[in-house]
Tab-separated table of C-alpha atoms in Angstrom:
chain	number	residue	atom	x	y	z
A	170	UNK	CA	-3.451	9.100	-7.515
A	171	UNK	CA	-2.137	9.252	-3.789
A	172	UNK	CA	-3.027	11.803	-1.429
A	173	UNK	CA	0.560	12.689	-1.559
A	174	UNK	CA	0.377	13.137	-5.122
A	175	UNK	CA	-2.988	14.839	-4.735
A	176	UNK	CA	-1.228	17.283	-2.797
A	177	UNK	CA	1.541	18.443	-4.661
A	178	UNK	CA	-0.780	19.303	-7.699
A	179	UNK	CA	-2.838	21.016	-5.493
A	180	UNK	CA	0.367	23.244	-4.084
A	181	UNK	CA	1.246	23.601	-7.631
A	182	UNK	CA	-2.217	24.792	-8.162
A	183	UNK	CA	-2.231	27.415	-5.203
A	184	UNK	CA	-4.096	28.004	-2.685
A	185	UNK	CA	-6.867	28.890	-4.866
A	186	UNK	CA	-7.399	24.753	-5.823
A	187	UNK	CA	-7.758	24.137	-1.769
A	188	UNK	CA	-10.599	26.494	-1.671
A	189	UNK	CA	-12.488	25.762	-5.034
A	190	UNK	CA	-12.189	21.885	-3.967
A	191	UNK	CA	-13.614	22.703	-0.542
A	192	UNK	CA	-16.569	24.574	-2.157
A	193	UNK	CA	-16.822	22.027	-4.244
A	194	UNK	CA	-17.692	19.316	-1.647
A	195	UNK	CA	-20.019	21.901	-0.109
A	196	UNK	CA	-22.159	22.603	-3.016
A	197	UNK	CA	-22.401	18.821	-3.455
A	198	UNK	CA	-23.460	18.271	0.079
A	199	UNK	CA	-25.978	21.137	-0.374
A	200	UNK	CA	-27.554	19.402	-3.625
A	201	UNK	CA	-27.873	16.304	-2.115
A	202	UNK	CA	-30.156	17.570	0.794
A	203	UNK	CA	-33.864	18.584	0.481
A	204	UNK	CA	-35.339	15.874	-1.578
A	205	UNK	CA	-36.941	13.629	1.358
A	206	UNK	CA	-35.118	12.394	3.862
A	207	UNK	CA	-34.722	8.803	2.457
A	208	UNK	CA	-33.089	10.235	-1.387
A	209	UNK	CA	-31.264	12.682	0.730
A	210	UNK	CA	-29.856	9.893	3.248
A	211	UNK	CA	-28.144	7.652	0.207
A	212	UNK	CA	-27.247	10.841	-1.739
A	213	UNK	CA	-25.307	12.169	0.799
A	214	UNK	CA	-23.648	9.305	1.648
A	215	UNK	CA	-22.561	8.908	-1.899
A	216	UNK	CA	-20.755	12.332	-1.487
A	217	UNK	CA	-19.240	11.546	1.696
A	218	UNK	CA	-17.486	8.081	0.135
A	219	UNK	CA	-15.403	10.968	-1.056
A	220	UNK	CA	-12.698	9.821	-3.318
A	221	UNK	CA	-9.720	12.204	-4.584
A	222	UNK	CA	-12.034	14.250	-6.676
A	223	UNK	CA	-9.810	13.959	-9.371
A	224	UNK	CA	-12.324	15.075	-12.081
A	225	UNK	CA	-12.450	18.214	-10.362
A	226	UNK	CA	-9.422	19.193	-10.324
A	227	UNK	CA	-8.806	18.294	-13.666
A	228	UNK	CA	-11.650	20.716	-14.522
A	229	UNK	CA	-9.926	23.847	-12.065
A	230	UNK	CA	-6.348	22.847	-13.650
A	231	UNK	CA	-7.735	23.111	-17.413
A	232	UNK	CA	-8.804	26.412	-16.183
A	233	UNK	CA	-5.450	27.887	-15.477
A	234	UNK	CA	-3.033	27.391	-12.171
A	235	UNK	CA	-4.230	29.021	-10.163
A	236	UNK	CA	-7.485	29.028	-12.269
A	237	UNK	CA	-9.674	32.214	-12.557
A	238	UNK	CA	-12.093	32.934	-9.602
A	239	UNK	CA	-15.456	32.031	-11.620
A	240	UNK	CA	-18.722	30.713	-10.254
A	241	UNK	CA	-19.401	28.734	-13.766
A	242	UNK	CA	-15.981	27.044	-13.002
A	243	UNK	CA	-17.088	25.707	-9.829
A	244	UNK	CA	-20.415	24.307	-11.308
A	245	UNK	CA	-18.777	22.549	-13.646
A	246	UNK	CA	-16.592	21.106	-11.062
A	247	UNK	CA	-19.583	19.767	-9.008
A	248	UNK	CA	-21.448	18.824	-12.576
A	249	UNK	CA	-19.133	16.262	-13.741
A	250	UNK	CA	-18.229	14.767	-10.463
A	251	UNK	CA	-22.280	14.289	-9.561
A	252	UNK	CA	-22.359	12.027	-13.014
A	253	UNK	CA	-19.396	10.561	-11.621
A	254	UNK	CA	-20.987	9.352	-8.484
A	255	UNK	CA	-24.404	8.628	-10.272
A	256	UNK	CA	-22.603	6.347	-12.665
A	257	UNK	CA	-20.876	4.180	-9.905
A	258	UNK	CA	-24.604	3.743	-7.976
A	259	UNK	CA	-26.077	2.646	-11.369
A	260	UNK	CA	-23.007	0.686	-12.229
A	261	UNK	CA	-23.078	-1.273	-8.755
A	262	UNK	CA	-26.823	-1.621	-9.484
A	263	UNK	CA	-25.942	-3.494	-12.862
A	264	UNK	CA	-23.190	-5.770	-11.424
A	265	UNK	CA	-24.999	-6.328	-7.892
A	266	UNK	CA	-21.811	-4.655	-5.833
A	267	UNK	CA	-22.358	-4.404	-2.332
A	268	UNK	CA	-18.871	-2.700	-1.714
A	269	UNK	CA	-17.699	0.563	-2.970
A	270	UNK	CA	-14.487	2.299	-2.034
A	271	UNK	CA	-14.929	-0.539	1.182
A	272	UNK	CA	-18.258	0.494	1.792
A	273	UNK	CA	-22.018	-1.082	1.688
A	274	UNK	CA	-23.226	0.734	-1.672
A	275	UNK	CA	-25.980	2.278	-1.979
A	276	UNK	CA	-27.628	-1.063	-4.028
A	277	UNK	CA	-26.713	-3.113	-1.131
A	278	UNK	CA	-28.013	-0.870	1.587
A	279	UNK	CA	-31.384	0.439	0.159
A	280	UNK	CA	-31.946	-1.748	-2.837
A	281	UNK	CA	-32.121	-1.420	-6.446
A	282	UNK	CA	-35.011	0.808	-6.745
A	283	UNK	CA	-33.374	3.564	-4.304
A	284	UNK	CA	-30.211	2.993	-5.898
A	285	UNK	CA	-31.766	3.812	-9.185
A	286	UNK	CA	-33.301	6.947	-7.721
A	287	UNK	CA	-30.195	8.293	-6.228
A	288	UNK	CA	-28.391	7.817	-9.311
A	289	UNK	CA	-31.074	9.877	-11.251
A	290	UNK	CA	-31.071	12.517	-8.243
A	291	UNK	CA	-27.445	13.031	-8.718
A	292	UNK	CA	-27.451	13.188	-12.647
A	293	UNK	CA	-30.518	15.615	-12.721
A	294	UNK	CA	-28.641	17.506	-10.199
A	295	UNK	CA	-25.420	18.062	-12.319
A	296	UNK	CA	-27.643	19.220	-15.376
A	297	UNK	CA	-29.326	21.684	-12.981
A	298	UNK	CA	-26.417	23.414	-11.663
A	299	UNK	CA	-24.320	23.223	-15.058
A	300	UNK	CA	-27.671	24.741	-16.665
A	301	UNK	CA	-26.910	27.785	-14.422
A	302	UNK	CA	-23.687	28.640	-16.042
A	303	UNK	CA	-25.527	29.949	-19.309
A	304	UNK	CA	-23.240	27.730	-21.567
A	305	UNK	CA	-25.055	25.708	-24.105
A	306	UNK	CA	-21.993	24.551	-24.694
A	307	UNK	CA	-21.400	23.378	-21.447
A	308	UNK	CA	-24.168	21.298	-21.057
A	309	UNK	CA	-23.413	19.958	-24.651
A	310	UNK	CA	-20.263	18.864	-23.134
A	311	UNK	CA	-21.509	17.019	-20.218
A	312	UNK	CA	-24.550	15.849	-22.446
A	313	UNK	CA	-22.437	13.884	-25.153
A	314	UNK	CA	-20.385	12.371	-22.100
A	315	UNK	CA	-23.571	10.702	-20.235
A	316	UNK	CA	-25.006	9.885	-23.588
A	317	UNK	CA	-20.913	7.719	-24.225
A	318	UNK	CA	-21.097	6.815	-20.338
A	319	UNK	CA	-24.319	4.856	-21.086
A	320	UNK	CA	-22.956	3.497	-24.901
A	321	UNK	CA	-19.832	1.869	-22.773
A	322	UNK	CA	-22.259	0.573	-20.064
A	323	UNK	CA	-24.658	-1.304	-22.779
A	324	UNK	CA	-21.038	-2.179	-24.132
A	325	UNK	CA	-19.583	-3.716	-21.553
A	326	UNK	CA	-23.036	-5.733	-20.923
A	327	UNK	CA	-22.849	-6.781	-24.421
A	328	UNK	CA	-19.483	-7.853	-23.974
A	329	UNK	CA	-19.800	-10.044	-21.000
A	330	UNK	CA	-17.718	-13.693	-20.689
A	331	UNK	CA	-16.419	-12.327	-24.256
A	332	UNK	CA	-12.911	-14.044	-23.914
A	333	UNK	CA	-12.331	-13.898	-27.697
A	334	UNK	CA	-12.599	-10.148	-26.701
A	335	UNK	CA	-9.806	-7.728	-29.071
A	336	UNK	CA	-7.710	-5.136	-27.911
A	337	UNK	CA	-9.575	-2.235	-29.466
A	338	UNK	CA	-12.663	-3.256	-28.520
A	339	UNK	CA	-11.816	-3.279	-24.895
A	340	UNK	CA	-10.186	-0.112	-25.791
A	341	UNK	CA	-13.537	1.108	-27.306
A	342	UNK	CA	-15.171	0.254	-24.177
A	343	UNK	CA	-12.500	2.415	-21.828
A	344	UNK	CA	-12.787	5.220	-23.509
A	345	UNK	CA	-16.603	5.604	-23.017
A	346	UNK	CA	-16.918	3.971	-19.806
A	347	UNK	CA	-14.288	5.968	-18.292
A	348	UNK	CA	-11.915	8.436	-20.428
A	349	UNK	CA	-15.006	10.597	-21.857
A	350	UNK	CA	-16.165	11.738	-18.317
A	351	UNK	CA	-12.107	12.669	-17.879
A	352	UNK	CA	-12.293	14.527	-21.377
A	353	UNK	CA	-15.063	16.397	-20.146
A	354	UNK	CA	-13.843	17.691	-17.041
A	355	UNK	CA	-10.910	19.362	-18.843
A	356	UNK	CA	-12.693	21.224	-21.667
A	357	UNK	CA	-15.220	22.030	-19.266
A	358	UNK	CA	-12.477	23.755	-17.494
A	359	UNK	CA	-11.144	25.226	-20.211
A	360	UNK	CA	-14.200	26.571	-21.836
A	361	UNK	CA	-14.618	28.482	-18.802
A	362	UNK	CA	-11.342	30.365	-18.803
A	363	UNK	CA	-11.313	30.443	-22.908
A	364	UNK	CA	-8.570	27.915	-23.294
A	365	UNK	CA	-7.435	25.836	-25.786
A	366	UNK	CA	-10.662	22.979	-24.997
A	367	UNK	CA	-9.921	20.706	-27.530
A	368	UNK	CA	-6.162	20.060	-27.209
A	369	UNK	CA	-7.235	19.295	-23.242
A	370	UNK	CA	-9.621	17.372	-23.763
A	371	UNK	CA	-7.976	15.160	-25.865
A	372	UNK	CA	-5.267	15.274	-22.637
A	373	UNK	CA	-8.043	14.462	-20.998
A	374	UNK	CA	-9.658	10.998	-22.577
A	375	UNK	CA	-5.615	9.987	-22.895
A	376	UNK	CA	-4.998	10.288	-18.816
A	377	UNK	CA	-8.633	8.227	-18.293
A	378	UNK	CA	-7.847	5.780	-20.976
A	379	UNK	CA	-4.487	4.847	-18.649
A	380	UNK	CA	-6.603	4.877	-15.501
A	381	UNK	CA	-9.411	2.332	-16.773
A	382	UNK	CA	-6.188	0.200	-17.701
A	383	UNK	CA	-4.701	0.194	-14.443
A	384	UNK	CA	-7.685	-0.125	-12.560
A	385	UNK	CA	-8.250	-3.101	-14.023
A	386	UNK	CA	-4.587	-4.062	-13.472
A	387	UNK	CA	-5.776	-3.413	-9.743
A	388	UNK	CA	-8.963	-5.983	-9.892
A	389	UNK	CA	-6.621	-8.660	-10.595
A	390	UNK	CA	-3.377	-8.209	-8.392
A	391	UNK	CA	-5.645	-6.769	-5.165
A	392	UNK	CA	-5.248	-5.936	-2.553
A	393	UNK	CA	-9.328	-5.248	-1.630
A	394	UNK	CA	-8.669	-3.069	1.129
A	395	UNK	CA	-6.582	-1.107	-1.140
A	396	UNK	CA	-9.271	-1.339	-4.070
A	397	UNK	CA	-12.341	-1.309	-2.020
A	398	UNK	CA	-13.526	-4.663	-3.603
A	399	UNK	CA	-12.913	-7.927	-3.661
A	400	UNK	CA	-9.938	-9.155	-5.850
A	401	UNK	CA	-10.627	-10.344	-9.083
A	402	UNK	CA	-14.474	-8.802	-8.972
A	403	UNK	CA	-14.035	-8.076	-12.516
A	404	UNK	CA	-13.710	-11.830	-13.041
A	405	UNK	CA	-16.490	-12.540	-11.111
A	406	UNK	CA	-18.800	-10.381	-13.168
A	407	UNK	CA	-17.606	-11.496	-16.496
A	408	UNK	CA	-15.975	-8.178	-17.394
A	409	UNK	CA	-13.060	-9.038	-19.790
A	410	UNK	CA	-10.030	-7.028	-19.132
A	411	UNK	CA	-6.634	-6.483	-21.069
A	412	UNK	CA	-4.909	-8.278	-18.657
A	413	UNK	CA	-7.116	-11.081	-18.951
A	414	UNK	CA	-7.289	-10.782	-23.267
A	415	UNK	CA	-3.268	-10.524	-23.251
A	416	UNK	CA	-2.880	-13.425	-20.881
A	417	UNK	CA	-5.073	-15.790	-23.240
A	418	UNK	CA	-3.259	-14.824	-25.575
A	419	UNK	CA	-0.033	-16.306	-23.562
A	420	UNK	CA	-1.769	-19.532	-21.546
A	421	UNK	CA	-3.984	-21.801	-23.777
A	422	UNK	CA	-5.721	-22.735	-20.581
A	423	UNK	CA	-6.976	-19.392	-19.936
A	424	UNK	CA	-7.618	-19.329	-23.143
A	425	UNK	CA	-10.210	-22.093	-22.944
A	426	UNK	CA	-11.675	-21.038	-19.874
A	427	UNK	CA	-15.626	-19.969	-19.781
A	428	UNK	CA	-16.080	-17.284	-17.012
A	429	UNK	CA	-18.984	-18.523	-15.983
A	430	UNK	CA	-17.180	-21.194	-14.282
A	431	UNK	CA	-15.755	-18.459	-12.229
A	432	UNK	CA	-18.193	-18.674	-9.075
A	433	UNK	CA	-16.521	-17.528	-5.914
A	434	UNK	CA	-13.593	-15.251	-4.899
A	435	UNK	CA	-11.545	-17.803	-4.313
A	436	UNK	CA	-11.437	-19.109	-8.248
A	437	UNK	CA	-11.238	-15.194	-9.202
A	438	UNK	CA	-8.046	-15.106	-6.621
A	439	UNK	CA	-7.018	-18.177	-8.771
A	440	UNK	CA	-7.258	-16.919	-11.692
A	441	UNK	CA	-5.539	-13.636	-11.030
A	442	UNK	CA	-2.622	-15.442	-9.614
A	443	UNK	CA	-2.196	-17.279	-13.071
A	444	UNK	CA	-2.833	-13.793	-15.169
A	445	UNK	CA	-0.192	-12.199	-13.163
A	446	UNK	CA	2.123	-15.265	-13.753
A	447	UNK	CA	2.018	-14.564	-17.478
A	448	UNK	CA	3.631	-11.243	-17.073
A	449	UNK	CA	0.085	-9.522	-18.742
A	450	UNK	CA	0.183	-6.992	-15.936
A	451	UNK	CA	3.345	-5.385	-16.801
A	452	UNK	CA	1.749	-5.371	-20.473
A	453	UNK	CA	-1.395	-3.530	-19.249
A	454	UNK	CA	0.751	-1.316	-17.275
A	455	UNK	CA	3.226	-0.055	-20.370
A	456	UNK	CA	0.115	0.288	-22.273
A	457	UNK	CA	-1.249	2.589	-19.853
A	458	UNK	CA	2.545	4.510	-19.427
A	459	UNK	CA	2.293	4.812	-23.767
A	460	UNK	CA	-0.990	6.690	-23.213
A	461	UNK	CA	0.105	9.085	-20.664
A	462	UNK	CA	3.542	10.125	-22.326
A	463	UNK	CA	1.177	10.651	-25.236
A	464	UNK	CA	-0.953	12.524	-23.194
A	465	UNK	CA	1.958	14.455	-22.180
A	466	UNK	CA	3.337	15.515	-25.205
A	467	UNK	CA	-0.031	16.168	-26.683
A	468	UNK	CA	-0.525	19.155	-24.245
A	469	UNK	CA	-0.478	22.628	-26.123
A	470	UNK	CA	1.777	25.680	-25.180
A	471	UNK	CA	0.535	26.585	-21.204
A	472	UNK	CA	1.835	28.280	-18.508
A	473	UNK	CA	4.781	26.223	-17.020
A	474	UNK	CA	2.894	25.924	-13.663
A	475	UNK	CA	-0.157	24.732	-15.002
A	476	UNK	CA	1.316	22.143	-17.689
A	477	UNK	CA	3.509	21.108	-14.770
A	478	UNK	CA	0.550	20.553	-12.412
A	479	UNK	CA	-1.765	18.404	-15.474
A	480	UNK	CA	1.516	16.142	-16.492
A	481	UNK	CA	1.450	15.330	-12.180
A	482	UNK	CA	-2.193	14.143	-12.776
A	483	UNK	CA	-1.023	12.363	-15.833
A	484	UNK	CA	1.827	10.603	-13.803
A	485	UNK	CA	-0.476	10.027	-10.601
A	486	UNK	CA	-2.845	8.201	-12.869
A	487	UNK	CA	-0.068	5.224	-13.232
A	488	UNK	CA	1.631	5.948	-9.714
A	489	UNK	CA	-1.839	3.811	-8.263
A	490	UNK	CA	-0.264	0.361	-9.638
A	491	UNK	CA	3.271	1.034	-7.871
């Protein structure tokens, strides 16, 4: 989503939203600290990459607009978005990323053995302050996510330089690399303020479904100071994409290709140039538009300010590619 975008859910939300998103990067900062001065350095810096904290507000929206004043709301907030940032420091650890959101990660900056440590600083960290809600089934929640977050990480290792890759596969692989940690955040919320958890949750995995699409759409058209990474670093790594399995389906070169031949930006730039010339992109992209009208019209009966304010985040998720 854009910061524009950002912003008018959060007016929609009230000025409630401003304040629970402002505690929220406070209690993060405050978790990070006080566990050596090396552990504390990298975790902290994690936080301050920042981001739009979408999972977040996702979990104050599924409360309610303007969602119920509730310290168990706000720990849930800063649970799910410390296994957010956990998962990116183990994930650049597994692909050997030195840039995240244009910055040195944490791998490239203090190796893979701090990087490793952060990540389990952060995820021990969520389980600790969602523990302090009292909700088993809370921590259930955020439990079966890490335990999908890890099944789509083995996946997509599994899968690597797989161009004979199928759609629902790929799909699979989405949904618990990305969409589960999105489910979670809205029944999280919703659990908190007794809502219907289930109908927004499956909002939820829709609306993060859509954004794994089009952030692969973004690996291949670029630009990197827009993604934070080089173009094409999915390429590069030997992550297949649906832009790359729909475009063999359309170029019998591509087709042929082995990924491994794919050494250096510059044949990853290449090869992006000739996915994007067989129109795959705009596949991806309707793909991802399907999901979040279904998204849409799967929401159950709200209030018309906070359905309004979720089918913004559902629209944001797409408004990245345009």
């Amino acid at each position: 989503m854009s910061a524009a975008a950002v912003q008018t859910v959060v007016d929609l939300g009230g000025e409630e939203i401003l304040g629970l998103l402002a505690q929220t990067e406070r209690r993060m900062s405050e978790l990070a600290a006080g566990h050596g001065e090396l552990l504390a350095r990298y975790a902290g810096q994690t936080i301050a990459a920042g981001g739009k904290r979408l999972r977040p507000l996702l979990v104050f929206l599924a409360a309610g607009a303007p969602p119920p004043s509730s310290p168990g709301l706000l720990r849930a907030a800063v649970a799910v978005e410390l296994v957010h940032g956990a998962t990116l420091i183990h994930d650049d650890v597994l692909d050997g990323s030195s840039l995240r959101r244009g910055r040195p990660t944490v791998f490239a900056a203090g190796g893979r053995s701090m990087a490793i440590a952060t990540g389990d600083l952060l995820f021990s960290r969520a389980f600790a302050e969602l523990a302090a809600t009292g909700s088993v089934e809370a921590v259930r929640v955020l439990a079966r996510a890490s335990r999908e977050l890890a099944a789509g990480e083995v996946m997509q290792r599994a899968d690597a330089f797989a161009t004979n890759l199928g759609v629902e596969r790929y799909l699979e692989r989405c949904r618990l690399k990305t969409a589960v940690l999105f489910r979670a955040a809205c029944e999280l919320g919703a659990l908190q303020a007794g809502g219907p958890a289930d109908a927004l949750a499956g909002f939820g995995e829709q609306i993060g479904l859509a954004f794994q699409i089009l952030d692969d759409v973004l690996d291949v058209t670029g630009p990197s100071e827009r993604t934070g990474k080089p173009r094409g670093a999915d390429l590069l790594d030997g992550t297949v994409t649906l832009p790359l399995i729909v475009a063999s389906r359309r170029d019998p070169e591509i087709a042929a290709l082995d990924l491994r031949d794919i050494q250096t930006p510059a044949d990853a730039a290449r090869l992006s140039d000739r996915i994007a010339a067989t129109d795959a992109l705009d596949d991806a992209r309707n793909h991802a538009l399907g999901l979040v009208r279904g998204a849409k019209d799967s929401l159950p009966r709200l209030p018309r300010r906070q359905r309004t304010a979720l089918e913004l985040v559902a629209d944001g998720v797409v408004e990245r590619y345009t």
